[in-house]
XYZ file of C-alpha atoms in Angstrom:
675
model
C 114.774 61.634 93.873
C 111.575 63.114 95.319
C 109.536 61.579 92.493
C 111.067 58.169 93.160
C 110.238 58.428 96.828
C 106.707 59.439 95.947
C 106.385 56.343 93.738
C 107.835 54.087 96.465
C 105.437 55.458 99.045
C 102.482 54.953 96.714
C 103.608 51.388 95.993
C 103.940 50.581 99.694
C 100.531 52.085 100.286
C 99.006 49.908 97.556
C 100.721 46.785 98.926
C 99.260 47.459 102.358
C 95.810 47.814 100.827
C 96.242 44.513 98.930
C 97.435 42.724 102.067
C 94.462 44.057 103.976
C 92.051 42.877 101.298
C 93.717 39.456 101.152
C 93.977 38.493 104.810
C 90.880 40.320 106.047
C 92.867 42.087 108.769
C 91.321 44.986 110.604
C 94.239 47.402 110.280
C 93.957 51.124 109.865
C 93.039 50.809 106.217
C 89.744 49.091 106.992
C 88.456 52.408 108.225
C 89.864 53.985 105.084
C 87.772 51.678 102.908
C 84.720 52.485 105.026
C 85.426 56.172 104.630
C 85.935 55.626 100.914
C 82.516 54.054 100.519
C 80.840 56.800 102.549
C 82.613 59.525 100.658
C 81.611 58.092 97.311
C 77.952 58.654 98.154
C 78.507 62.381 98.662
C 78.215 63.318 95.006
C 77.571 67.009 95.694
C 80.922 67.531 97.336
C 83.446 65.570 95.283
C 82.212 62.910 92.860
C 85.286 62.909 90.659
C 87.881 62.637 93.461
C 87.830 59.664 95.836
C 89.536 59.338 99.177
C 92.171 56.937 97.837
C 93.450 59.587 95.457
C 94.457 61.943 98.251
C 96.694 61.341 101.226
C 95.400 60.202 104.586
C 96.483 63.443 106.228
C 94.056 65.511 104.103
C 90.678 65.597 105.821
C 87.664 67.868 106.140
C 86.505 66.858 109.621
C 88.079 65.463 112.752
C 85.821 62.438 112.492
C 87.431 61.545 109.178
C 90.851 61.537 110.835
C 89.612 59.402 113.721
C 87.960 56.934 111.345
C 91.382 55.933 110.053
C 91.691 53.910 113.282
C 89.003 51.897 115.017
C 88.962 53.825 118.293
C 85.942 51.941 119.576
C 87.800 48.642 119.679
C 89.866 47.295 122.543
C 93.598 46.952 122.705
C 96.505 49.144 121.693
C 96.463 50.920 118.358
C 99.067 52.774 116.303
C 98.792 56.272 114.886
C 98.086 56.197 111.131
C 100.203 59.337 110.537
C 103.203 58.522 112.751
C 105.747 55.683 112.487
C 106.042 53.166 115.311
C 109.386 54.543 116.520
C 107.898 58.040 116.933
C 104.567 57.159 118.556
C 104.132 53.734 120.066
C 100.853 51.905 120.084
C 98.523 53.004 122.873
C 94.934 52.793 123.997
C 92.050 54.570 122.287
C 91.664 57.520 124.671
C 95.340 58.442 124.404
C 95.389 57.970 120.634
C 92.325 60.223 120.279
C 94.079 63.021 122.198
C 97.151 62.506 120.041
C 95.177 62.877 116.815
C 93.352 65.955 118.075
C 96.246 67.840 119.657
C 98.999 67.046 117.166
C 97.702 66.221 113.723
C 94.347 68.033 113.663
C 95.616 71.273 115.247
C 98.847 71.461 113.238
C 97.606 71.922 109.681
C 97.536 74.059 106.538
C 94.040 74.846 105.258
C 92.887 75.234 101.676
C 89.214 75.735 100.716
C 87.838 73.786 103.655
C 90.399 70.948 103.569
C 92.965 70.519 106.320
C 96.353 69.214 105.327
C 97.347 67.799 108.704
C 100.977 67.326 109.584
C 102.322 63.932 108.585
C 105.278 62.059 110.155
C 105.259 59.049 107.872
C 108.380 58.308 105.768
C 106.981 60.035 102.689
C 109.966 62.382 102.239
C 113.704 61.960 102.074
C 115.370 61.220 105.387
C 117.666 63.831 106.835
C 121.178 62.390 107.071
C 122.909 62.297 110.414
C 126.188 64.047 111.140
C 128.079 60.951 110.115
C 126.278 60.806 106.795
C 124.205 57.743 107.660
C 120.720 58.100 106.227
C 119.279 55.218 108.180
C 120.033 56.802 111.543
C 118.579 60.173 110.554
C 115.149 61.472 111.528
C 112.110 61.597 109.299
C 110.973 65.097 108.387
C 107.456 66.195 109.354
C 105.676 67.547 106.302
C 102.364 68.459 104.651
C 100.855 66.912 101.520
C 99.557 69.402 98.964
C 95.865 68.980 98.279
C 96.302 69.980 94.618
C 99.477 68.351 93.313
C 100.312 65.903 96.179
C 103.798 67.328 96.657
C 105.249 67.168 100.195
C 106.478 70.394 101.839
C 108.025 70.624 105.293
C 107.264 74.224 106.326
C 103.731 75.486 106.757
C 104.588 78.933 105.368
C 106.104 77.318 102.294
C 102.943 75.275 101.821
C 100.792 78.416 102.001
C 102.978 80.118 99.387
C 102.826 76.978 97.268
C 99.013 77.003 97.351
C 98.916 80.683 96.416
C 100.965 79.908 93.315
C 98.414 77.254 92.387
C 95.614 79.799 92.730
C 97.415 82.442 90.666
C 98.095 79.943 87.896
C 94.495 78.748 87.875
C 95.513 75.211 88.810
C 93.156 74.761 91.743
C 90.779 71.834 91.653
C 87.124 72.604 92.328
C 86.598 69.161 93.796
C 88.785 70.105 96.743
C 86.539 73.015 97.729
C 85.168 72.566 101.223
C 82.185 74.912 100.913
C 78.700 73.485 100.855
C 77.833 75.606 97.830
C 80.061 73.627 95.445
C 78.127 70.977 93.592
C 80.398 69.291 91.061
C 83.190 69.832 88.576
C 83.030 69.592 84.818
C 85.211 70.779 81.950
C 84.071 74.044 80.425
C 83.925 74.586 76.659
C 87.216 76.444 76.880
C 88.872 73.352 78.318
C 89.266 74.711 81.848
C 87.739 73.048 84.885
C 85.138 75.043 86.752
C 83.183 74.749 89.966
C 79.499 75.416 90.497
C 78.617 77.683 93.399
C 75.119 78.131 94.784
C 73.977 81.427 96.286
C 70.375 82.329 97.077
C 69.155 79.287 95.178
C 71.045 80.287 92.020
C 73.854 78.178 90.539
C 76.771 79.797 88.742
C 79.905 78.369 87.181
C 83.233 79.691 88.408
C 86.609 79.259 86.800
C 89.491 78.282 89.105
C 91.007 81.794 88.982
C 87.693 83.632 89.533
C 89.119 85.487 92.546
C 91.856 87.217 90.529
C 90.350 89.827 88.204
C 93.677 90.395 86.465
C 93.783 86.759 85.332
C 90.098 85.983 84.768
C 87.291 87.684 82.870
C 84.615 85.942 84.929
C 85.514 87.595 88.215
C 83.474 86.579 91.253
C 83.874 87.932 94.798
C 82.288 85.904 97.575
C 82.620 88.840 99.991
C 80.111 90.848 97.948
C 77.211 88.630 98.986
C 75.888 91.367 101.282
C 76.022 93.842 98.433
C 74.123 91.515 96.094
C 71.392 90.923 98.661
C 70.938 94.634 99.356
C 70.624 95.326 95.633
C 68.154 92.462 95.273
C 65.950 93.840 98.069
C 65.961 97.323 96.543
C 64.850 95.873 93.203
C 62.166 93.802 94.932
C 60.767 97.006 96.466
C 60.632 98.666 93.040
C 58.946 95.563 91.594
C 56.105 96.065 94.070
C 55.550 99.596 92.770
C 55.585 98.971 89.013
C 55.281 95.835 86.935
C 57.201 94.803 84.948
C 60.496 96.462 85.827
C 63.089 96.879 83.090
C 66.324 96.232 84.994
C 69.926 96.177 83.828
C 72.948 94.413 85.276
C 75.537 96.372 83.335
C 78.584 94.342 84.400
C 77.477 90.734 84.359
C 80.763 88.800 84.859
C 79.260 85.446 85.937
C 75.723 86.872 85.794
C 74.963 85.929 89.407
C 73.076 89.134 90.201
C 70.870 89.224 87.124
C 70.134 85.512 87.426
C 68.967 85.987 91.002
C 66.646 88.766 89.861
C 65.132 86.649 87.107
C 64.854 83.453 89.135
C 63.179 84.906 92.232
C 61.185 87.852 90.890
C 60.059 86.007 87.713
C 57.583 88.018 85.625
C 57.839 91.101 87.821
C 61.174 91.992 86.185
C 62.616 91.958 82.700
C 66.316 91.355 83.202
C 69.078 92.433 80.837
C 72.643 91.271 81.537
C 75.511 92.742 79.542
C 79.258 92.448 79.527
C 81.983 93.522 77.137
C 83.872 90.213 77.413
C 82.998 87.348 75.101
C 84.062 84.832 77.736
C 81.689 86.340 80.273
C 78.791 86.313 77.831
C 79.318 82.621 77.112
C 79.539 81.874 80.822
C 76.355 83.851 81.542
C 74.444 81.911 78.884
C 75.668 78.633 80.362
C 74.566 79.789 83.807
C 71.140 80.632 82.398
C 70.765 77.058 81.157
C 71.976 75.822 84.519
C 69.125 77.678 86.261
C 66.385 76.899 83.682
C 66.307 80.510 82.529
C 65.542 81.119 78.876
C 68.108 83.307 77.126
C 66.590 86.078 75.050
C 69.116 87.501 72.634
C 66.689 89.542 70.545
C 64.866 92.798 71.134
C 62.375 93.108 73.931
C 58.667 92.850 73.292
C 56.658 96.008 74.037
C 56.187 96.793 77.676
C 52.977 95.434 79.120
C 52.671 92.430 76.770
C 53.177 88.996 78.198
C 56.198 87.219 76.735
C 56.446 83.503 76.131
C 57.067 81.692 79.361
C 57.091 77.934 79.204
C 57.128 75.493 82.060
C 59.451 72.649 82.940
C 58.094 70.169 85.475
C 55.596 72.730 86.713
C 58.183 75.431 87.402
C 57.835 78.622 85.342
C 60.900 79.470 83.271
C 62.186 83.011 83.681
C 63.672 84.995 80.811
C 66.832 87.057 80.709
C 68.413 88.956 77.852
C 72.169 88.476 77.514
C 74.106 90.821 75.251
C 77.753 91.539 74.520
C 77.793 95.309 74.694
C 79.524 98.154 76.448
C 77.618 99.479 79.460
C 77.635 103.073 78.234
C 76.285 102.032 74.831
C 73.307 100.031 76.066
C 72.356 102.698 78.609
C 72.318 105.274 75.813
C 70.288 103.032 73.502
C 67.490 101.879 75.797
C 65.578 103.207 78.821
C 65.500 101.255 82.075
C 63.636 101.417 85.372
C 66.481 99.966 87.437
C 70.191 100.143 86.661
C 72.933 98.549 88.713
C 76.544 99.636 88.173
C 79.239 97.480 89.724
C 82.475 97.852 87.764
C 85.820 96.781 89.130
C 86.821 100.057 90.828
C 85.078 103.387 90.401
C 81.806 103.899 88.532
C 82.206 107.589 87.663
C 82.759 106.794 83.983
C 79.249 105.347 83.639
C 77.103 107.793 85.628
C 76.365 110.172 82.750
C 75.078 107.358 80.540
C 73.044 105.893 83.412
C 71.134 109.120 84.066
C 70.669 109.879 80.371
C 67.942 107.296 79.724
C 66.664 106.145 83.118
C 62.909 106.465 83.569
C 61.327 108.902 85.968
C 61.157 107.648 89.558
C 63.456 104.802 88.599
C 66.338 103.596 90.758
C 70.082 103.579 90.130
C 72.388 101.595 92.420
C 76.128 102.249 92.317
C 78.775 100.025 93.891
C 82.292 101.447 94.219
C 85.150 99.203 95.284
C 88.018 101.674 94.919
C 88.491 101.924 98.669
C 91.973 103.365 98.253
C 90.611 106.619 96.848
C 87.380 106.570 98.852
C 89.098 106.162 102.218
C 91.676 108.927 101.619
C 94.609 106.612 100.957
C 95.170 108.167 97.510
C 94.068 111.831 97.692
C 95.204 112.623 94.157
C 93.041 109.811 92.730
C 90.122 111.009 94.846
C 90.432 114.505 93.436
C 90.719 113.182 89.883
C 87.734 110.806 90.033
C 85.332 112.482 92.442
C 86.456 116.111 92.394
C 86.622 116.179 96.210
C 89.325 117.034 98.676
C 89.289 114.777 101.733
C 91.604 113.765 104.559
C 91.629 110.720 106.805
C 89.103 111.205 109.612
C 87.374 109.082 112.239
C 84.194 109.145 110.127
C 85.973 108.290 106.875
C 83.403 105.698 105.778
C 80.469 108.077 105.904
C 82.706 110.652 104.252
C 83.238 108.179 101.393
C 79.493 107.492 101.100
C 78.648 111.213 100.962
C 81.376 111.747 98.394
C 79.925 109.063 96.098
C 76.415 110.490 96.515
C 77.728 113.967 95.643
C 79.286 112.600 92.454
C 76.009 110.868 91.571
C 74.041 114.075 92.228
C 76.310 116.096 89.936
C 75.916 113.529 87.150
C 72.131 113.649 87.571
C 72.080 117.458 87.563
C 73.899 117.502 84.215
C 70.894 115.615 82.798
C 68.356 117.938 84.503
C 67.493 115.292 87.079
C 67.513 115.242 90.846
C 68.021 112.368 93.256
C 66.551 111.091 96.490
C 68.997 108.934 98.434
C 67.328 105.711 99.503
C 70.325 103.875 100.878
C 74.048 104.508 101.385
C 76.184 101.731 102.872
C 79.954 101.772 103.343
C 81.552 98.564 104.538
C 85.125 97.358 104.526
C 85.442 96.540 100.835
C 82.697 98.482 99.032
C 80.437 101.528 99.079
C 76.848 101.018 97.873
C 74.594 103.962 97.008
C 70.949 103.519 95.904
C 69.147 106.651 94.656
C 65.757 107.419 93.170
C 65.718 109.560 90.016
C 63.472 112.661 89.985
C 63.093 114.364 86.628
C 63.017 118.109 86.133
C 65.319 121.103 86.594
C 63.605 122.007 89.871
C 64.552 118.637 91.360
C 68.063 119.026 89.958
C 68.410 122.420 91.654
C 67.183 121.010 94.966
C 69.763 118.239 94.807
C 72.540 120.634 93.811
C 71.799 122.809 96.851
C 72.697 119.890 99.107
C 76.276 119.796 97.813
C 78.230 121.744 100.400
C 81.696 122.140 101.810
C 82.567 120.615 105.164
C 84.653 122.379 107.812
C 86.758 119.835 109.680
C 89.013 120.421 112.687
C 92.132 118.338 112.387
C 92.785 118.459 116.123
C 89.499 117.493 117.820
C 87.743 116.294 114.606
C 84.700 118.501 115.076
C 82.887 119.062 111.817
C 80.067 121.191 110.421
C 78.599 121.775 106.958
C 78.858 125.294 105.595
C 75.458 126.772 104.816
C 74.663 128.277 101.460
C 76.058 131.788 101.199
C 78.328 131.462 104.232
C 81.672 133.162 104.146
C 84.929 131.351 104.633
C 85.539 132.949 108.034
C 82.798 130.851 109.668
C 84.371 128.979 112.545
C 83.713 125.599 114.101
C 81.981 125.168 117.471
C 85.288 124.101 119.033
C 87.933 126.546 120.283
C 90.943 124.712 118.867
C 91.695 127.586 116.483
C 92.224 129.901 119.458
C 94.071 127.618 121.848
C 96.479 126.123 119.318
C 98.914 127.997 117.066
C 98.367 127.891 113.316
C 95.394 126.694 111.302
C 93.525 123.681 112.614
C 90.520 123.568 110.253
C 90.360 122.449 106.625
C 87.616 122.483 104.014
C 86.578 119.108 102.648
C 84.288 118.314 99.786
C 82.014 119.269 98.210
C 79.946 116.528 99.840
C 76.311 115.493 100.028
C 74.785 117.195 103.087
C 71.321 115.620 102.880
C 70.057 112.392 104.445
C 71.585 109.069 103.465
C 68.560 106.856 104.176
C 64.843 106.664 103.427
C 63.106 105.008 106.372
C 60.048 103.853 104.438
C 62.154 102.299 101.696
C 64.347 100.521 104.255
C 61.295 99.062 105.982
C 60.080 97.668 102.688
C 63.556 96.257 102.044
C 63.383 94.506 105.399
C 60.048 92.978 104.412
C 61.598 91.778 101.140
C 64.558 90.300 103.026
C 62.201 88.395 105.320
C 60.099 87.227 102.368
C 63.087 85.840 100.462
C 64.791 84.372 103.584
C 67.841 86.631 103.512
C 68.879 86.185 107.118
C 72.369 87.589 106.565
C 71.342 91.175 105.873
C 68.354 91.499 108.184
C 70.444 92.753 111.155
C 72.153 95.249 108.843
C 68.861 96.578 107.471
C 67.477 96.913 110.999
C 70.536 98.921 111.990
C 70.005 101.153 108.966
C 66.385 101.752 109.998
C 67.422 102.756 113.518
C 70.142 104.948 112.042
C 67.767 106.655 109.619
C 65.359 107.470 112.445
C 68.227 108.216 114.854
C 66.624 106.167 117.583
C 67.499 103.196 119.748
C 64.002 101.683 119.781
C 63.954 97.950 119.037
C 60.432 97.563 117.629
C 60.014 96.769 113.951
C 57.023 95.434 112.030
C 57.531 93.252 108.972
C 53.940 92.623 107.932
C 51.425 94.650 105.931
C 51.043 97.152 108.779
C 54.581 98.288 108.076
C 53.624 99.150 104.517
C 50.513 101.197 105.270
C 52.393 104.249 106.534
C 54.692 104.624 103.539
C 53.126 107.885 102.380
C 54.378 109.530 105.558
C 57.894 108.211 105.086
C 58.496 109.348 101.504
C 56.888 110.729 98.416
C 57.529 107.900 96.084
C 55.033 105.283 97.146
C 51.872 107.283 96.571
C 53.248 108.856 93.410
C 54.065 105.497 91.877
C 50.703 103.943 92.712
C 48.750 106.755 91.094
C 51.106 106.915 88.139
C 51.203 103.199 87.363
C 47.468 102.708 87.702
C 46.939 105.265 84.981
C 48.781 102.954 82.555
C 49.443 104.845 79.347
C 48.970 108.196 81.097
C 52.734 108.432 81.656
C 52.972 110.886 78.800
C 50.052 113.019 80.000
C 49.848 115.614 82.677
C 48.752 113.210 85.400
C 52.338 112.246 86.099
C 53.235 115.885 86.564
C 50.395 116.372 89.015
C 51.540 113.340 90.974
C 55.084 114.684 90.948
C 53.935 118.016 92.289
C 51.963 116.400 95.092
C 54.887 114.138 95.918
C 57.285 117.062 95.981
C 54.948 118.894 98.335
C 54.978 115.951 100.728
C 58.732 115.771 100.427
C 59.110 119.440 101.294
C 56.885 118.983 104.320
C 59.054 116.100 105.432
C 62.268 118.081 105.016
C 60.791 121.014 106.900
C 59.931 118.751 109.822
C 63.688 118.297 110.489
C 63.296 114.576 111.125
C 66.313 113.578 109.045
C 69.140 111.916 110.845
C 72.055 114.173 111.873
C 75.145 113.940 109.678
C 78.225 112.006 110.761
C 78.981 110.265 114.019
C 81.500 110.216 116.881
C 83.586 107.251 117.924
C 83.369 106.605 121.641
C 86.934 105.247 121.700
C 88.343 108.175 119.746
C 87.054 110.701 122.324
C 87.572 108.668 125.488
C 89.319 110.351 128.429
C 92.717 109.044 129.345
C 92.808 107.365 132.742
C 89.016 106.964 132.858
C 86.854 103.911 132.319
C 84.091 104.924 129.930
C 80.617 103.353 130.163
C 79.363 100.606 127.911
C 78.126 101.757 124.530
C 74.465 100.871 125.121
C 74.546 102.607 128.505
C 76.129 105.663 126.956
C 73.380 105.812 124.325
C 70.854 105.804 127.163
C 72.691 108.632 128.922
C 72.682 110.756 125.765
C 68.976 110.112 125.296
C 68.275 111.158 128.874
C 70.230 114.349 128.220
C 67.747 115.239 125.467
C 69.722 114.325 122.345
C 68.747 112.146 119.409
C 71.062 109.174 119.313
C 71.534 105.858 117.524
C 74.228 103.424 116.533
C 75.666 103.412 113.032
C 76.651 100.679 110.623
C 79.681 102.685 109.519
C 81.507 102.055 112.793
C 80.658 99.511 115.533
C 81.925 101.999 118.145
C 80.284 105.030 116.506
C 77.397 107.076 117.917
C 75.203 109.154 115.609
C 73.774 112.102 117.528
C 72.737 115.709 117.069
C 74.897 116.769 120.023
C 78.046 118.773 119.382
C 81.433 117.378 120.244
C 81.635 119.450 123.449
C 78.259 118.147 124.594
C 79.256 114.616 123.601
C 82.446 114.846 125.669
C 80.673 116.372 128.648
C 78.229 113.451 128.876
C 81.084 110.986 128.369
C 83.117 112.652 131.117
C 80.168 112.731 133.499
C 79.597 108.980 133.373
C 83.252 107.873 133.170
C 84.948 106.616 136.339
C 88.663 106.704 137.187
C 90.670 103.553 136.737
C 91.837 101.548 139.731
C 95.435 102.584 139.165
C 94.604 106.268 139.335
C 92.415 105.772 142.375
C 95.134 103.904 144.277
C 97.713 106.496 143.266
C 95.454 109.258 144.572
C 94.958 107.488 147.896
C 98.705 106.955 148.236
C 99.456 110.626 147.616
C 96.826 111.673 150.153
C 98.275 109.353 152.811
C 101.780 110.671 152.159
C 100.580 114.245 152.577
C 98.909 113.381 155.874
C 102.085 111.733 157.115
C 104.153 114.799 156.233
């Protein structure tokens, strides 16, 4: 019956269109034809789907809904989505309010399209109590943007759309994002959409958001992660040229393609994946971006490979291989390795450190937030060998836990690490480290793996020093004022710094150079956090890159090492390493590293007191003589070298009683005077 009604409605709709074309009337469908002609010119959004093939109630903008009726004309006009008996013809100003407040605000959204509520007789009529269908009321409903079925409830429509997504039946032409270009059938017979990110086009299958159902998984929320990794590689490309880089888990190949397309000859990109479907998709994406696919062995380092030109634009080269990540990292050395598996990356750390070049960079992305954020302690202990509990600083705890696991994997290969960047956001943890060869560097990194004493009552925390006994107590007095044990040992965790200020400044310069406006505020926050300061002065130009020797050892070491060319195997590299290590020791002795962990101002607020604004509170802590900064881990967090007691004392000093408490105090005082 529903199919018959659908056919009748479509036939009536076609008859109205024919009548309009025949008599030249200016009904509501004149605007539809105008909209149809305008929509046909927008080939980037939806060339294969025209407006006539979807219902009138499905629109992308309010202007499209208003164009169904000529609101600029005089006289009374009817609503195109309501029958005459429900909404009588009225003037333009009233009809505009009706379209905005009823149809445009009552909708179900899917990929940028709004399925506005429709009151036309598209569905079966509810019978009256006497069984008369004609006297019943029409049911308000929504038209599905994928299969054109009509559903009355909004929640049912949302569930219906989710089933389309899970089955891979979504149409790319209905995507409302500006990144989607067009839709074509893939070689496998499935329709795909083309998404553009950072000037790079990639093909996406309809079920790309469900990793259980698609090999070519793509997560739009990881755009920040991809840009941070790109900036870190761009910094390394300034130090050595060319850079042998590996995207070990290609999927769609978006990350490796961005490297090759924007850094060009400065990098030699290798993209691998174990799935045959992903490899085919990556090769198609290479053709889509005018990137030559190199399936053979690399030419020797330092020689210039063949790079043709198409219309004056140099063609980049990327090697695409179907191979397990552990295998290719054991077979070939790399300068830059990025690990981003679906979940934890602990299974690939040993292979990554086995063949990475000295002073190279390894970036690790972990998305197993359940085990990282103490939701599954048994999985955390199994994967990372750490015991943790849920704390207020759980995100930094997760970042230090990943760094500790990376440091242990490096130490097993007689290598040490220098943490350049550690970011923990809602859905991923990104760690970028520099590899330092030698058992001495491995020992220095291993010494920074320490246990953490954590008070479960006040959440004070302190790292145990090397050689300390277990009976060391926390600065708080919770163990004496409360019965039973209040402190637990967490870890082992990384106790060293999580940021390299000089590297972050160079990342900010790379972000400005490549117009990455999304991550610039984040990188600035990381710079303030690494220096533990609230100063708002940053330099992006060459003057910011002249002081890099003071910020870290790596810049000067790499310049002297790379200029020597083939002297990598000689003793010059060792001399540079020794000088760099000396500078690094001087920096560590200066105690300029940021203090570990942070305090949440809301977690330690005093009940019945109005605490100051966060920026004001940072100023008060600075005036008290403490180092202080905000942190990206928590928008309400304060990173400071003050203890919890000192933190609370400053917070108490500048907090004022609430109005309720003040009035209650005045009332009690007046009552006492009366008595």
